[in-house]
GROMACS .gro file of C-alpha atoms in nm:
model
  324
    1UNK     CA    1  -2.055  -1.455   0.028
    2UNK     CA    2  -1.970  -1.498  -0.341
    3UNK     CA    3  -1.613  -1.453  -0.463
    4UNK     CA    4  -1.545  -1.125  -0.645
    5UNK     CA    5  -1.650  -0.764  -0.606
    6UNK     CA    6  -1.934  -0.682  -0.370
    7UNK     CA    7  -2.285  -0.635  -0.506
    8UNK     CA    8  -2.304  -0.273  -0.628
    9UNK     CA    9  -2.602  -0.182  -0.409
   10UNK     CA   10  -2.427  -0.320  -0.101
   11UNK     CA   11  -2.102  -0.144  -0.191
   12UNK     CA   12  -2.277   0.187  -0.254
   13UNK     CA   13  -2.454   0.163   0.083
   14UNK     CA   14  -2.129   0.084   0.266
   15UNK     CA   15  -1.947   0.375   0.100
   16UNK     CA   16  -2.227   0.624   0.162
   17UNK     CA   17  -2.272   0.522   0.526
   18UNK     CA   18  -1.903   0.567   0.605
   19UNK     CA   19  -1.820   0.917   0.488
   20UNK     CA   20  -1.800   1.096   0.821
   21UNK     CA   21  -1.520   1.328   0.709
   22UNK     CA   22  -1.552   1.532   0.389
   23UNK     CA   23  -1.253   1.761   0.339
   24UNK     CA   24  -1.249   2.062   0.111
   25UNK     CA   25  -0.906   1.970  -0.031
   26UNK     CA   26  -1.035   1.643  -0.182
   27UNK     CA   27  -1.153   1.724  -0.536
   28UNK     CA   28  -1.248   1.372  -0.650
   29UNK     CA   29  -1.344   1.127  -0.375
   30UNK     CA   30  -1.453   0.765  -0.332
   31UNK     CA   31  -1.769   0.646  -0.503
   32UNK     CA   32  -1.904   0.380  -0.738
   33UNK     CA   33  -1.682   0.369  -1.044
   34UNK     CA   34  -1.419   0.610  -0.911
   35UNK     CA   35  -1.096   0.415  -0.878
   36UNK     CA   36  -0.892   0.722  -0.783
   37UNK     CA   37  -0.917   1.005  -0.536
   38UNK     CA   38  -0.763   1.342  -0.617
   39UNK     CA   39  -0.615   1.561  -0.344
   40UNK     CA   40  -0.563   1.930  -0.411
   41UNK     CA   41  -0.230   2.083  -0.304
   42UNK     CA   42  -0.275   2.424  -0.463
   43UNK     CA   43  -0.087   2.439  -0.792
   44UNK     CA   44  -0.066   2.059  -0.804
   45UNK     CA   45  -0.285   1.760  -0.728
   46UNK     CA   46  -0.202   1.413  -0.595
   47UNK     CA   47  -0.388   1.119  -0.749
   48UNK     CA   48  -0.404   0.795  -0.548
   49UNK     CA   49  -0.548   0.448  -0.608
   50UNK     CA   50  -0.518   0.101  -0.456
   51UNK     CA   51  -0.596  -0.252  -0.575
   52UNK     CA   52  -0.497  -0.612  -0.497
   53UNK     CA   53  -0.425  -0.907  -0.725
   54UNK     CA   54  -0.634  -1.205  -0.613
   55UNK     CA   55  -0.720  -1.401  -0.928
   56UNK     CA   56  -0.376  -1.494  -1.065
   57UNK     CA   57  -0.084  -1.713  -0.963
   58UNK     CA   58   0.175  -1.627  -1.229
   59UNK     CA   59   0.288  -1.273  -1.320
   60UNK     CA   60   0.135  -1.148  -0.995
   61UNK     CA   61   0.400  -0.878  -0.943
   62UNK     CA   62   0.368  -0.750  -1.299
   63UNK     CA   63  -0.012  -0.743  -1.279
   64UNK     CA   64  -0.006  -0.561  -0.944
   65UNK     CA   65   0.206  -0.280  -1.084
   66UNK     CA   66   0.005  -0.229  -1.398
   67UNK     CA   67  -0.351  -0.249  -1.264
   68UNK     CA   68  -0.266   0.022  -1.012
   69UNK     CA   69  -0.070   0.244  -1.248
   70UNK     CA   70  -0.354   0.200  -1.498
   71UNK     CA   71  -0.594   0.352  -1.244
   72UNK     CA   72  -0.373   0.660  -1.221
   73UNK     CA   73  -0.351   0.674  -1.602
   74UNK     CA   74  -0.731   0.662  -1.623
   75UNK     CA   75  -0.722   1.012  -1.477
   76UNK     CA   76  -0.489   1.118  -1.760
   77UNK     CA   77  -0.204   1.141  -1.508
   78UNK     CA   78   0.144   0.988  -1.504
   79UNK     CA   79   0.209   0.753  -1.210
   80UNK     CA   80   0.523   0.845  -1.015
   81UNK     CA   81   0.534   0.602  -0.722
   82UNK     CA   82   0.392   0.281  -0.579
   83UNK     CA   83   0.363   0.122  -0.233
   84UNK     CA   84   0.361  -0.258  -0.219
   85UNK     CA   85   0.201  -0.492   0.036
   86UNK     CA   86   0.279  -0.864   0.002
   87UNK     CA   87   0.098  -1.123   0.215
   88UNK     CA   88   0.214  -1.484   0.177
   89UNK     CA   89   0.104  -1.809   0.343
   90UNK     CA   90   0.357  -2.015   0.545
   91UNK     CA   91   0.387  -2.257   0.251
   92UNK     CA   92   0.557  -1.987   0.043
   93UNK     CA   93   0.933  -1.950   0.017
   94UNK     CA   94   1.170  -1.656   0.040
   95UNK     CA   95   1.241  -1.715  -0.328
   96UNK     CA   96   0.869  -1.655  -0.406
   97UNK     CA   97   0.888  -1.312  -0.244
   98UNK     CA   98   1.215  -1.228  -0.416
   99UNK     CA   99   1.069  -1.322  -0.755
  100UNK     CA  100   0.761  -1.104  -0.700
  101UNK     CA  101   0.970  -0.804  -0.600
  102UNK     CA  102   1.198  -0.857  -0.897
  103UNK     CA  103   0.891  -0.852  -1.126
  104UNK     CA  104   0.768  -0.535  -0.959
  105UNK     CA  105   1.109  -0.370  -0.991
  106UNK     CA  106   1.135  -0.462  -1.360
  107UNK     CA  107   0.791  -0.321  -1.443
  108UNK     CA  108   0.830   0.001  -1.244
  109UNK     CA  109   1.167   0.060  -1.410
  110UNK     CA  110   0.996   0.057  -1.752
  111UNK     CA  111   0.764   0.341  -1.646
  112UNK     CA  112   1.003   0.541  -1.425
  113UNK     CA  113   0.782   0.466  -1.122
  114UNK     CA  114   0.959   0.451  -0.785
  115UNK     CA  115   0.885   0.184  -0.523
  116UNK     CA  116   0.812   0.409  -0.223
  117UNK     CA  117   0.772   0.143   0.045
  118UNK     CA  118   0.516  -0.106   0.169
  119UNK     CA  119   0.486  -0.415   0.388
  120UNK     CA  120   0.575  -0.784   0.357
  121UNK     CA  121   0.437  -1.052   0.590
  122UNK     CA  122   0.402  -1.428   0.624
  123UNK     CA  123   0.057  -1.500   0.763
  124UNK     CA  124  -0.189  -1.786   0.806
  125UNK     CA  125  -0.466  -1.537   0.724
  126UNK     CA  126  -0.417  -1.610   0.349
  127UNK     CA  127  -0.394  -1.941   0.164
  128UNK     CA  128  -0.230  -1.794  -0.147
  129UNK     CA  129  -0.004  -1.499  -0.220
  130UNK     CA  130  -0.178  -1.161  -0.221
  131UNK     CA  131  -0.010  -0.851  -0.362
  132UNK     CA  132  -0.181  -0.517  -0.305
  133UNK     CA  133  -0.040  -0.186  -0.427
  134UNK     CA  134  -0.117   0.181  -0.385
  135UNK     CA  135  -0.013   0.399  -0.678
  136UNK     CA  136   0.043   0.775  -0.667
  137UNK     CA  137   0.038   1.028  -0.949
  138UNK     CA  138   0.100   1.401  -0.976
  139UNK     CA  139  -0.072   1.655  -1.200
  140UNK     CA  140  -0.141   2.022  -1.239
  141UNK     CA  141  -0.449   2.138  -1.047
  142UNK     CA  142  -0.783   2.040  -1.208
  143UNK     CA  143  -0.612   1.841  -1.484
  144UNK     CA  144  -0.712   1.492  -1.361
  145UNK     CA  145  -1.008   1.332  -1.539
  146UNK     CA  146  -1.289   1.175  -1.333
  147UNK     CA  147  -1.478   0.857  -1.416
  148UNK     CA  148  -1.797   1.052  -1.338
  149UNK     CA  149  -1.736   1.308  -1.613
  150UNK     CA  150  -1.909   1.131  -1.904
  151UNK     CA  151  -2.146   1.352  -2.103
  152UNK     CA  152  -2.468   1.271  -2.285
  153UNK     CA  153  -2.392   1.178  -2.646
  154UNK     CA  154  -2.025   1.101  -2.582
  155UNK     CA  155  -1.869   0.838  -2.806
  156UNK     CA  156  -1.749   0.533  -2.612
  157UNK     CA  157  -1.397   0.431  -2.714
  158UNK     CA  158  -1.199   0.126  -2.602
  159UNK     CA  159  -0.828   0.076  -2.661
  160UNK     CA  160  -0.640  -0.230  -2.783
  161UNK     CA  161  -0.810  -0.569  -2.733
  162UNK     CA  162  -1.057  -0.667  -2.463
  163UNK     CA  163  -0.987  -0.959  -2.226
  164UNK     CA  164  -0.609  -0.958  -2.261
  165UNK     CA  165  -0.556  -0.992  -1.886
  166UNK     CA  166  -0.815  -1.266  -1.845
  167UNK     CA  167  -0.690  -1.461  -2.146
  168UNK     CA  168  -0.331  -1.436  -2.026
  169UNK     CA  169  -0.423  -1.554  -1.675
  170UNK     CA  170  -0.614  -1.854  -1.810
  171UNK     CA  171  -0.336  -1.962  -2.046
  172UNK     CA  172  -0.064  -1.910  -1.785
  173UNK     CA  173  -0.247  -2.064  -1.487
  174UNK     CA  174  -0.495  -2.310  -1.645
  175UNK     CA  175  -0.337  -2.417  -1.974
  176UNK     CA  176  -0.468  -2.773  -1.933
  177UNK     CA  177  -0.823  -2.637  -1.961
  178UNK     CA  178  -0.773  -2.470  -2.301
  179UNK     CA  179  -0.473  -2.648  -2.454
  180UNK     CA  180  -0.694  -2.850  -2.690
  181UNK     CA  181  -0.841  -2.545  -2.868
  182UNK     CA  182  -0.524  -2.338  -2.916
  183UNK     CA  183  -0.222  -2.387  -3.137
  184UNK     CA  184   0.129  -2.355  -2.994
  185UNK     CA  185   0.162  -2.012  -3.156
  186UNK     CA  186  -0.172  -1.897  -3.011
  187UNK     CA  187  -0.065  -2.011  -2.664
  188UNK     CA  188   0.254  -1.805  -2.688
  189UNK     CA  189   0.060  -1.501  -2.812
  190UNK     CA  190  -0.192  -1.536  -2.527
  191UNK     CA  191   0.082  -1.567  -2.266
  192UNK     CA  192   0.236  -1.251  -2.411
  193UNK     CA  193  -0.084  -1.049  -2.360
  194UNK     CA  194   0.041  -0.976  -2.008
  195UNK     CA  195   0.312  -0.759  -2.164
  196UNK     CA  196   0.046  -0.528  -2.312
  197UNK     CA  197  -0.175  -0.461  -2.010
  198UNK     CA  198  -0.041  -0.113  -1.934
  199UNK     CA  199  -0.275   0.169  -2.042
  200UNK     CA  200  -0.050   0.450  -1.919
  201UNK     CA  201   0.041   0.551  -2.274
  202UNK     CA  202  -0.317   0.585  -2.399
  203UNK     CA  203  -0.427   0.745  -2.071
  204UNK     CA  204  -0.173   1.025  -2.110
  205UNK     CA  205  -0.257   1.071  -2.479
  206UNK     CA  206  -0.630   1.087  -2.406
  207UNK     CA  207  -0.576   1.325  -2.114
  208UNK     CA  208  -0.388   1.568  -2.338
  209UNK     CA  209  -0.645   1.527  -2.618
  210UNK     CA  210  -0.925   1.631  -2.383
  211UNK     CA  211  -1.177   1.362  -2.288
  212UNK     CA  212  -1.469   1.363  -2.048
  213UNK     CA  213  -1.410   1.036  -1.860
  214UNK     CA  214  -1.181   0.734  -1.850
  215UNK     CA  215  -1.192   0.399  -1.674
  216UNK     CA  216  -0.955   0.104  -1.706
  217UNK     CA  217  -1.143  -0.220  -1.770
  218UNK     CA  218  -1.074  -0.466  -1.490
  219UNK     CA  219  -1.304  -0.703  -1.298
  220UNK     CA  220  -1.645  -0.731  -1.463
  221UNK     CA  221  -1.505  -0.669  -1.811
  222UNK     CA  222  -1.619  -0.403  -2.052
  223UNK     CA  223  -1.984  -0.425  -1.944
  224UNK     CA  224  -1.884  -0.382  -1.581
  225UNK     CA  225  -1.670  -0.079  -1.669
  226UNK     CA  226  -1.952   0.072  -1.873
  227UNK     CA  227  -2.192   0.021  -1.585
  228UNK     CA  228  -1.955   0.194  -1.344
  229UNK     CA  229  -1.900   0.493  -1.574
  230UNK     CA  230  -2.274   0.524  -1.636
  231UNK     CA  231  -2.359   0.499  -1.265
  232UNK     CA  232  -2.093   0.751  -1.168
  233UNK     CA  233  -2.211   0.994  -1.440
  234UNK     CA  234  -2.588   0.939  -1.396
  235UNK     CA  235  -2.623   0.829  -1.758
  236UNK     CA  236  -2.690   0.520  -1.969
  237UNK     CA  237  -2.515   0.373  -2.271
  238UNK     CA  238  -2.577   0.187  -2.594
  239UNK     CA  239  -2.297  -0.035  -2.725
  240UNK     CA  240  -2.272  -0.294  -3.000
  241UNK     CA  241  -2.156  -0.651  -2.957
  242UNK     CA  242  -2.016  -0.673  -3.312
  243UNK     CA  243  -1.792  -0.368  -3.252
  244UNK     CA  244  -1.613  -0.517  -2.951
  245UNK     CA  245  -1.240  -0.570  -3.027
  246UNK     CA  246  -1.187  -0.931  -2.915
  247UNK     CA  247  -0.921  -1.161  -3.058
  248UNK     CA  248  -0.992  -1.504  -3.206
  249UNK     CA  249  -0.773  -1.650  -2.931
  250UNK     CA  250  -0.994  -1.498  -2.661
  251UNK     CA  251  -1.309  -1.617  -2.840
  252UNK     CA  252  -1.170  -1.973  -2.842
  253UNK     CA  253  -1.080  -1.958  -2.472
  254UNK     CA  254  -1.417  -1.813  -2.373
  255UNK     CA  255  -1.612  -2.064  -2.582
  256UNK     CA  256  -1.415  -2.354  -2.435
  257UNK     CA  257  -1.476  -2.236  -2.078
  258UNK     CA  258  -1.836  -2.120  -2.143
  259UNK     CA  259  -1.768  -1.765  -2.027
  260UNK     CA  260  -1.881  -1.424  -2.153
  261UNK     CA  261  -1.588  -1.218  -2.288
  262UNK     CA  262  -1.779  -0.896  -2.219
  263UNK     CA  263  -1.769  -0.978  -1.846
  264UNK     CA  264  -1.408  -1.101  -1.845
  265UNK     CA  265  -1.132  -0.910  -1.664
  266UNK     CA  266  -0.967  -0.682  -1.922
  267UNK     CA  267  -0.674  -0.480  -1.791
  268UNK     CA  268  -0.487  -0.352  -2.095
  269UNK     CA  269  -0.791  -0.181  -2.242
  270UNK     CA  270  -0.905   0.168  -2.146
  271UNK     CA  271  -1.269   0.279  -2.166
  272UNK     CA  272  -1.294   0.645  -2.269
  273UNK     CA  273  -1.591   0.873  -2.331
  274UNK     CA  274  -1.528   1.175  -2.551
  275UNK     CA  275  -1.729   1.415  -2.767
  276UNK     CA  276  -1.503   1.360  -3.068
  277UNK     CA  277  -1.451   0.985  -3.080
  278UNK     CA  278  -1.313   0.975  -3.433
  279UNK     CA  279  -1.057   1.242  -3.354
  280UNK     CA  280  -0.938   1.050  -3.048
  281UNK     CA  281  -0.926   0.720  -3.238
  282UNK     CA  282  -0.716   0.882  -3.512
  283UNK     CA  283  -0.484   1.035  -3.250
  284UNK     CA  284  -0.439   0.702  -3.072
  285UNK     CA  285  -0.389   0.513  -3.397
  286UNK     CA  286  -0.125   0.764  -3.507
  287UNK     CA  287   0.052   0.694  -3.175
  288UNK     CA  288   0.045   0.317  -3.236
  289UNK     CA  289  -0.249   0.242  -3.006
  290UNK     CA  290  -0.544   0.056  -3.156
  291UNK     CA  291  -0.877   0.216  -3.060
  292UNK     CA  292  -1.241   0.138  -3.143
  293UNK     CA  293  -1.571   0.325  -3.102
  294UNK     CA  294  -1.819   0.074  -2.956
  295UNK     CA  295  -2.121   0.298  -2.893
  296UNK     CA  296  -2.226   0.613  -2.710
  297UNK     CA  297  -2.356   0.746  -2.379
  298UNK     CA  298  -2.733   0.788  -2.350
  299UNK     CA  299  -2.983   0.938  -2.106
  300UNK     CA  300  -3.064   0.613  -1.925
  301UNK     CA  301  -3.042   0.231  -1.932
  302UNK     CA  302  -2.745   0.023  -2.029
  303UNK     CA  303  -2.811  -0.144  -2.364
  304UNK     CA  304  -2.608  -0.400  -2.557
  305UNK     CA  305  -2.709  -0.453  -2.922
  306UNK     CA  306  -2.667  -0.818  -3.024
  307UNK     CA  307  -2.777  -0.907  -3.380
  308UNK     CA  308  -2.990  -0.589  -3.389
  309UNK     CA  309  -3.172  -0.690  -3.069
  310UNK     CA  310  -3.153  -0.470  -2.757
  311UNK     CA  311  -3.043  -0.643  -2.436
  312UNK     CA  312  -3.048  -0.467  -2.100
  313UNK     CA  313  -2.712  -0.467  -1.923
  314UNK     CA  314  -2.755  -0.555  -1.556
  315UNK     CA  315  -2.519  -0.457  -1.272
  316UNK     CA  316  -2.205  -0.671  -1.290
  317UNK     CA  317  -2.170  -0.961  -1.051
  318UNK     CA  318  -1.877  -1.203  -1.024
  319UNK     CA  319  -1.609  -1.170  -1.294
  320UNK     CA  320  -1.600  -1.463  -1.532
  321UNK     CA  321  -1.242  -1.536  -1.420
  322UNK     CA  322  -1.371  -1.657  -1.082
  323UNK     CA  323  -1.617  -1.899  -1.242
  324UNK     CA  324  -1.338  -2.100  -1.406
   0.00000   0.00000   0.00000
């Protein structure tokens, strides 16, 4: 099998064939594009999500915290706790585990997120360190936003810059591959992208503003996230290549490695669909969060406009990170 997420048709079949129990107290449940499930507890709801870090060597603890808390934030909900599973090969050291947990503790402290528990194990089943977290959020009943809530005609908004996670991973883990095309200052800026990959702030702002759907942009990049939102909402989209917020540093890295930035892992940027895109952009900008309208939701088909030419967007396959 190929490295990366499963083929979407295969994943959809597996999910649909293994739903023997459907409880009435689950308001939002597993499905293509839905990173969170929402459990109803009467006046309040519990939002849960889980994800591993498999494509990075450095900053693995930091990334694990933020990609999971970002999923909770994509429901417009504040994360309150996290469970941590760490699997390490026998070649790892106790110091490796201590460093990862220190990273996790430092990042959760910034967001007032408690480490609730987890599991740590040395095992020959892995050949590199794997950190997988489950994040938990709490909200008032029916307040959580679903990925599947996009509406026809919605503006599509993305926050901050695309590809920050992917660019940071490349520069931190594979600097020898891109050193020749970046200045010393650009290298330092790219390494620092990892400090901006939380989308909790914009998720909470957007949730209060009133949006129809949100999805943090992870594996598969912005086109993968768009595909997931469209599939979950039974819609299409039309977006514009020249409106994508991508830094010159990322363009240099992607050109050097012959990868597509629109399919490059992009934690740190939230994809939002909303009826009043300009109002949301103004609200986010006023709060210090850069935001850009890149297109809108349509009846069918995923379309990317490149130099005024329509290109069909196909289901995402392997993230460009894994082709490096």
